[in-house]
Every structure is written in structure tokens, then in C-alpha cells.
């Protein structure tokens, strides 16, 4: 039974049938190429996914229309942006010294708090008004 | 004498091939007509591949006045696009929408014809 089925599936086509089978297939392919060339890839939105299964570097634009579908081989993908490292934790500010520390501090040399006793500046001193 | 006999045989072979060719196209056209859903009563529809660069849609129907009408549309496949020719109208390129439908029909036609007639 299986043999009979296989034989019926593999029947020999007569020359007219073979000719028509090839012609119809060629016509379908020519029509597909023609429509894509004339109307662009939008004539078949599903064309790109199944038409190009080769790696990107092997893709060659064909038929002209394909330029609108396939990614050009020389167009390298955008570099991946490295993730930004987390900002270093901010160390807590040292606690501000108590106000008393300033009041008890010794006068700074040359610019002390005994300004009234500073010697007058030569030529432009603070006794000018007097 | 042999030449005459050979000539007659050649004519017979040619006629037989032509008949076979027409018969195959009729069978394809029947499959092609089924691609577009049920055919309304009183309508005769054919869609077939005439040659490597030509598709034909033929439809006959009866209008409201009872007159029998027929229209034949030919799609000519050119390298730069598909031209449509209809009875009495100038050539024009198919629109995007029509192109989409034609592409779908042509693929289905090829698939069904190869599977049902030529396998």
C-alpha cells in the first residue's frame, strides 16, 4: 500500500505538465520581483524577515528595491553604551566645629582681632581723617 | 511518401500538444478562480498564468438589466513594475493595494497549482 502511495505521489509528469510547472513558478517569481521593484518593499511587509536569513556581513543588496529593506553591510551597528558606574557614596561631612572653638582661638598672625592697635599703613593710614 | 506521413504525424503531435496545453490552463484557471473565495451564482471567473510575463483575470456576469457582461484584465509583468490592461482602457501601473493582492494571489496560485496539478 505504501509503495502504491509513493508511486502515485512520484508520478512522472508529461512534458506539457513539466513545462507548465516550470513556467508558473518562473512567472510567480518574476511577478514578485516586478512588484517589489515597482512598488517598493511595502508591497509585502513580510518580505524582509524571511528573505534575508544570512548573517549581516553576507547580505548583498539585490534588485535595487532591497536597498530599502536590507541593512547595508557597511553600516556597523551602533556601539553599545557601557553602563554608567554607580556614583561613589558621598562621605558624610565632618561635623562642624562648635562656635566656641572660634571665639577661643588665638588671633591669626598678621590679621588678628586687635585691629585697633595695628600700625598705620604707610602713606594711606587710618589716621588720615584725624 | 514518408515525408507526407511525417508531416501529418507532426501536425497531429502539434495539435495534441496544443490541446494538452489548453487543458492544463483550463485546470489552472479553475484553481485560480477559487483563490478569491466563493464565486457568486451566475458568475464565471478565471484567473490564470498565460505565460511567464502575463496573468489574466476573466469574469463574466449578468447585470441588473439582464445583459451578459464580461471583462478581461491582463497583468503584464515588466522589470520595473506590473502594468494592468483592461478592455478599452489605457495601460497603467497597478496601485500599491492592487499589487499587494496580486502578489498574494500569485503566490497562492503557484503553491496550489504545483501541489494539486504538477506533483
GROMACS .gro file of C-alpha atoms in nm:
model
  249
    1UNK     CA    1   0.000   0.000   0.000
    2UNK     CA    2   0.281   0.235   0.094
    3UNK     CA    3   0.460   0.153  -0.226
    4UNK     CA    4   0.149   0.232  -0.425
    5UNK     CA    5   0.109   0.563  -0.246
    6UNK     CA    6   0.469   0.657  -0.308
    7UNK     CA    7   0.439   0.568  -0.674
    8UNK     CA    8   0.126   0.775  -0.709
    9UNK     CA    9   0.299   1.072  -0.547
   10UNK     CA   10   0.605   1.036  -0.765
   11UNK     CA   11   0.421   1.001  -1.092
   12UNK     CA   12   0.605   1.117  -1.398
   13UNK     CA   13   0.486   1.448  -1.535
   14UNK     CA   14   0.439   1.460  -1.909
   15UNK     CA   15   0.641   1.722  -2.098
   16UNK     CA   16   0.349   1.966  -2.110
   17UNK     CA   17   0.296   1.937  -1.736
   18UNK     CA   18   0.665   1.984  -1.663
   19UNK     CA   19   0.673   2.285  -1.891
   20UNK     CA   20   0.372   2.446  -1.724
   21UNK     CA   21   0.504   2.375  -1.374
   22UNK     CA   22   0.832   2.550  -1.453
   23UNK     CA   23   0.661   2.835  -1.632
   24UNK     CA   24   0.415   2.905  -1.348
   25UNK     CA   25   0.695   2.903  -1.094
   26UNK     CA   26   0.906   3.139  -1.306
   27UNK     CA   27   0.606   3.367  -1.361
   28UNK     CA   28   0.536   3.385  -0.988
   29UNK     CA   29   0.897   3.477  -0.916
   30UNK     CA   30   0.910   3.735  -1.193
   31UNK     CA   31   0.587   3.892  -1.068
   32UNK     CA   32   0.720   3.912  -0.714
   33UNK     CA   33   1.041   4.081  -0.832
   34UNK     CA   34   0.849   4.317  -1.056
   35UNK     CA   35   0.603   4.426  -0.788
   36UNK     CA   36   0.879   4.482  -0.536
   37UNK     CA   37   1.078   4.682  -0.792
   38UNK     CA   38   0.779   4.891  -0.892
   39UNK     CA   39   0.606   4.947  -0.561
   40UNK     CA   40   0.885   4.900  -0.311
   41UNK     CA   41   0.908   4.676  -0.008
   42UNK     CA   42   0.578   4.798   0.133
   43UNK     CA   43   0.403   4.576  -0.121
   44UNK     CA   44   0.499   4.290   0.105
   45UNK     CA   45   0.565   4.395   0.463
   46UNK     CA   46   0.653   4.036   0.550
   47UNK     CA   47   0.917   4.007   0.280
   48UNK     CA   48   1.224   4.118   0.476
   49UNK     CA   49   1.208   3.872   0.765
   50UNK     CA   50   1.204   3.557   0.554
   51UNK     CA   51   1.407   3.687   0.263
   52UNK     CA   52   1.727   3.758   0.447
   53UNK     CA   53   1.835   3.487   0.680
   54UNK     CA   54   2.209   3.518   0.618
   55UNK     CA   55   2.438   3.699   0.861
   56UNK     CA   56   2.452   4.075   0.819
   57UNK     CA   57   2.805   4.073   0.676
   58UNK     CA   58   2.697   3.840   0.393
   59UNK     CA   59   2.395   4.038   0.290
   60UNK     CA   60   2.417   4.182  -0.057
   61UNK     CA   61   2.153   4.428  -0.172
   62UNK     CA   62   1.976   4.292  -0.481
   63UNK     CA   63   1.718   4.411  -0.733
   64UNK     CA   64   1.753   4.770  -0.620
   65UNK     CA   65   1.444   4.753  -0.405
   66UNK     CA   66   1.632   4.554  -0.148
   67UNK     CA   67   1.833   4.862  -0.057
   68UNK     CA   68   1.526   4.976   0.127
   69UNK     CA   69   1.491   4.650   0.313
   70UNK     CA   70   1.826   4.511   0.398
   71UNK     CA   71   2.063   4.682   0.628
   72UNK     CA   72   2.378   4.778   0.438
   73UNK     CA   73   2.670   4.558   0.534
   74UNK     CA   74   2.898   4.856   0.590
   75UNK     CA   75   2.656   5.016   0.830
   76UNK     CA   76   2.801   4.896   1.155
   77UNK     CA   77   2.565   4.866   1.446
   78UNK     CA   78   2.578   5.144   1.696
   79UNK     CA   79   2.829   5.073   1.974
   80UNK     CA   80   2.677   4.960   2.293
   81UNK     CA   81   2.695   5.226   2.556
   82UNK     CA   82   2.868   5.096   2.865
   83UNK     CA   83   2.658   5.126   3.174
   84UNK     CA   84   2.743   5.421   3.388
   85UNK     CA   85   2.917   5.306   3.711
   86UNK     CA   86   2.727   5.391   4.022
   87UNK     CA   87   2.830   5.717   4.177
   88UNK     CA   88   3.067   5.675   4.476
   89UNK     CA   89   2.896   5.707   4.802
   90UNK     CA   90   2.933   6.060   4.943
   91UNK     CA   91   3.122   6.057   5.268
   92UNK     CA   92   2.933   6.233   5.541
   93UNK     CA   93   3.062   6.583   5.606
   94UNK     CA   94   3.257   6.614   5.929
   95UNK     CA   95   3.054   6.768   6.194
   96UNK     CA   96   3.102   7.143   6.203
   97UNK     CA   97   3.315   7.259   6.496
   98UNK     CA   98   3.134   7.425   6.772
   99UNK     CA   99   3.115   7.804   6.762
  100UNK     CA  100   3.314   7.829   7.086
  101UNK     CA  101   3.622   7.699   6.917
  102UNK     CA  102   3.644   8.014   6.701
  103UNK     CA  103   3.590   8.250   6.989
  104UNK     CA  104   3.862   8.091   7.191
  105UNK     CA  105   4.105   8.060   6.904
  106UNK     CA  106   4.427   8.255   6.921
  107UNK     CA  107   4.444   8.561   6.691
  108UNK     CA  108   4.578   8.477   6.341
  109UNK     CA  109   4.925   8.615   6.284
  110UNK     CA  110   4.925   8.942   6.086
  111UNK     CA  111   4.548   8.968   6.071
  112UNK     CA  112   4.438   8.949   6.424
  113UNK     CA  113   4.138   9.081   6.603
  114UNK     CA  114   4.331   9.361   6.764
  115UNK     CA  115   4.286   9.575   6.452
  116UNK     CA  116   4.265   9.897   6.657
  117UNK     CA  117   4.625   9.855   6.754
  118UNK     CA  118   4.760   9.786   6.407
  119UNK     CA  119   5.031  10.025   6.296
  120UNK     CA  120   4.910  10.273   6.033
  121UNK     CA  121   4.978  10.173   5.676
  122UNK     CA  122   5.247  10.389   5.532
  123UNK     CA  123   5.109  10.675   5.314
  124UNK     CA  124   4.748  10.573   5.343
  125UNK     CA  125   4.686  10.514   5.704
  126UNK     CA  126   4.374  10.516   5.911
  127UNK     CA  127   4.472  10.831   6.098
  128UNK     CA  128   4.432  11.038   5.782
  129UNK     CA  129   4.092  11.182   5.888
  130UNK     CA  130   4.232  11.286   6.224
  131UNK     CA  131   0.561   0.933  -4.923
  132UNK     CA  132   0.744   0.917  -4.592
  133UNK     CA  133   0.771   1.295  -4.589
  134UNK     CA  134   0.394   1.331  -4.620
  135UNK     CA  135   0.336   1.079  -4.342
  136UNK     CA  136   0.590   1.251  -4.119
  137UNK     CA  137   0.430   1.586  -4.189
  138UNK     CA  138   0.084   1.455  -4.095
  139UNK     CA  139   0.224   1.295  -3.777
  140UNK     CA  140   0.400   1.621  -3.688
  141UNK     CA  141   0.074   1.811  -3.727
  142UNK     CA  142  -0.106   1.562  -3.507
  143UNK     CA  143   0.164   1.590  -3.239
  144UNK     CA  144   0.143   1.968  -3.251
  145UNK     CA  145  -0.235   1.960  -3.222
  146UNK     CA  146  -0.216   1.715  -2.936
  147UNK     CA  147   0.032   1.935  -2.750
  148UNK     CA  148  -0.184   2.241  -2.808
  149UNK     CA  149  -0.491   2.059  -2.676
  150UNK     CA  150  -0.298   1.939  -2.373
  151UNK     CA  151  -0.167   2.291  -2.312
  152UNK     CA  152  -0.518   2.440  -2.325
  153UNK     CA  153  -0.649   2.166  -2.097
  154UNK     CA  154  -0.381   2.239  -1.835
  155UNK     CA  155  -0.452   2.612  -1.847
  156UNK     CA  156  -0.825   2.541  -1.801
  157UNK     CA  157  -0.749   2.334  -1.492
  158UNK     CA  158  -0.516   2.602  -1.356
  159UNK     CA  159  -0.779   2.869  -1.424
  160UNK     CA  160  -1.032   2.673  -1.220
  161UNK     CA  161  -0.792   2.662  -0.925
  162UNK     CA  162  -0.709   3.030  -0.980
  163UNK     CA  163  -1.078   3.123  -0.963
  164UNK     CA  164  -1.108   2.961  -0.621
  165UNK     CA  165  -0.837   3.179  -0.468
  166UNK     CA  166  -1.075   3.469  -0.418
  167UNK     CA  167  -1.346   3.297  -0.221
  168UNK     CA  168  -1.681   3.158  -0.329
  169UNK     CA  169  -1.793   3.251  -0.679
  170UNK     CA  170  -2.143   3.406  -0.682
  171UNK     CA  171  -2.409   3.224  -0.875
  172UNK     CA  172  -2.423   3.323  -1.239
  173UNK     CA  173  -2.064   3.445  -1.235
  174UNK     CA  174  -1.791   3.276  -1.434
  175UNK     CA  175  -1.443   3.357  -1.315
  176UNK     CA  176  -1.099   3.257  -1.433
  177UNK     CA  177  -0.758   3.358  -1.314
  178UNK     CA  178  -0.454   3.202  -1.473
  179UNK     CA  179  -0.096   3.240  -1.582
  180UNK     CA  180  -0.092   3.282  -1.958
  181UNK     CA  181   0.285   3.286  -1.995
  182UNK     CA  182   0.590   3.382  -1.792
  183UNK     CA  183   0.502   3.752  -1.805
  184UNK     CA  184   0.123   3.759  -1.821
  185UNK     CA  185  -0.160   3.692  -1.578
  186UNK     CA  186  -0.522   3.701  -1.687
  187UNK     CA  187  -0.836   3.764  -1.488
  188UNK     CA  188  -1.159   3.699  -1.676
  189UNK     CA  189  -1.502   3.744  -1.528
  190UNK     CA  190  -1.850   3.711  -1.676
  191UNK     CA  191  -2.174   3.805  -1.505
  192UNK     CA  192  -2.530   3.919  -1.572
  193UNK     CA  193  -2.605   4.281  -1.489
  194UNK     CA  194  -2.931   4.417  -1.343
  195UNK     CA  195  -3.073   4.473  -1.689
  196UNK     CA  196  -3.024   4.105  -1.765
  197UNK     CA  197  -2.739   4.161  -2.011
  198UNK     CA  198  -2.444   3.929  -2.004
  199UNK     CA  199  -2.126   4.122  -1.929
  200UNK     CA  200  -1.763   4.021  -1.940
  201UNK     CA  201  -1.439   4.188  -1.852
  202UNK     CA  202  -1.086   4.068  -1.912
  203UNK     CA  203  -0.796   4.213  -1.718
  204UNK     CA  204  -0.440   4.142  -1.817
  205UNK     CA  205  -0.142   4.199  -1.591
  206UNK     CA  206   0.182   4.241  -1.782
  207UNK     CA  207   0.490   4.176  -1.573
  208UNK     CA  208   0.772   4.414  -1.660
  209UNK     CA  209   1.109   4.452  -1.486
  210UNK     CA  210   1.007   4.790  -1.347
  211UNK     CA  211   0.656   4.701  -1.235
  212UNK     CA  212   0.330   4.536  -1.331
  213UNK     CA  213   0.112   4.702  -1.593
  214UNK     CA  214  -0.261   4.649  -1.595
  215UNK     CA  215  -0.462   4.644  -1.916
  216UNK     CA  216  -0.839   4.627  -1.919
  217UNK     CA  217  -1.088   4.625  -2.202
  218UNK     CA  218  -1.083   4.963  -2.373
  219UNK     CA  219  -0.872   5.133  -2.108
  220UNK     CA  220  -0.514   5.255  -2.129
  221UNK     CA  221  -0.228   5.074  -1.962
  222UNK     CA  222  -0.145   5.180  -1.613
  223UNK     CA  223   0.076   5.050  -1.333
  224UNK     CA  224  -0.105   4.868  -1.056
  225UNK     CA  225  -0.156   5.056  -0.733
  226UNK     CA  226   0.003   4.951  -0.406
  227UNK     CA  227  -0.316   4.792  -0.278
  228UNK     CA  228  -0.381   4.606  -0.601
  229UNK     CA  229  -0.017   4.499  -0.613
  230UNK     CA  230  -0.043   4.350  -0.266
  231UNK     CA  231  -0.349   4.147  -0.364
  232UNK     CA  232  -0.194   4.036  -0.690
  233UNK     CA  233   0.123   3.923  -0.513
  234UNK     CA  234  -0.077   3.722  -0.263
  235UNK     CA  235  -0.287   3.565  -0.537
  236UNK     CA  236   0.016   3.476  -0.748
  237UNK     CA  237   0.191   3.306  -0.456
  238UNK     CA  238  -0.119   3.107  -0.367
  239UNK     CA  239  -0.172   3.015  -0.731
  240UNK     CA  240   0.182   2.884  -0.764
  241UNK     CA  241   0.155   2.690  -0.441
  242UNK     CA  242  -0.178   2.527  -0.522
  243UNK     CA  243  -0.106   2.453  -0.885
  244UNK     CA  244   0.227   2.293  -0.805
  245UNK     CA  245   0.073   2.087  -0.528
  246UNK     CA  246  -0.251   1.984  -0.696
  247UNK     CA  247  -0.159   1.952  -1.062
  248UNK     CA  248   0.214   1.911  -1.100
  249UNK     CA  249   0.334   1.691  -0.820
   0.00000   0.00000   0.00000
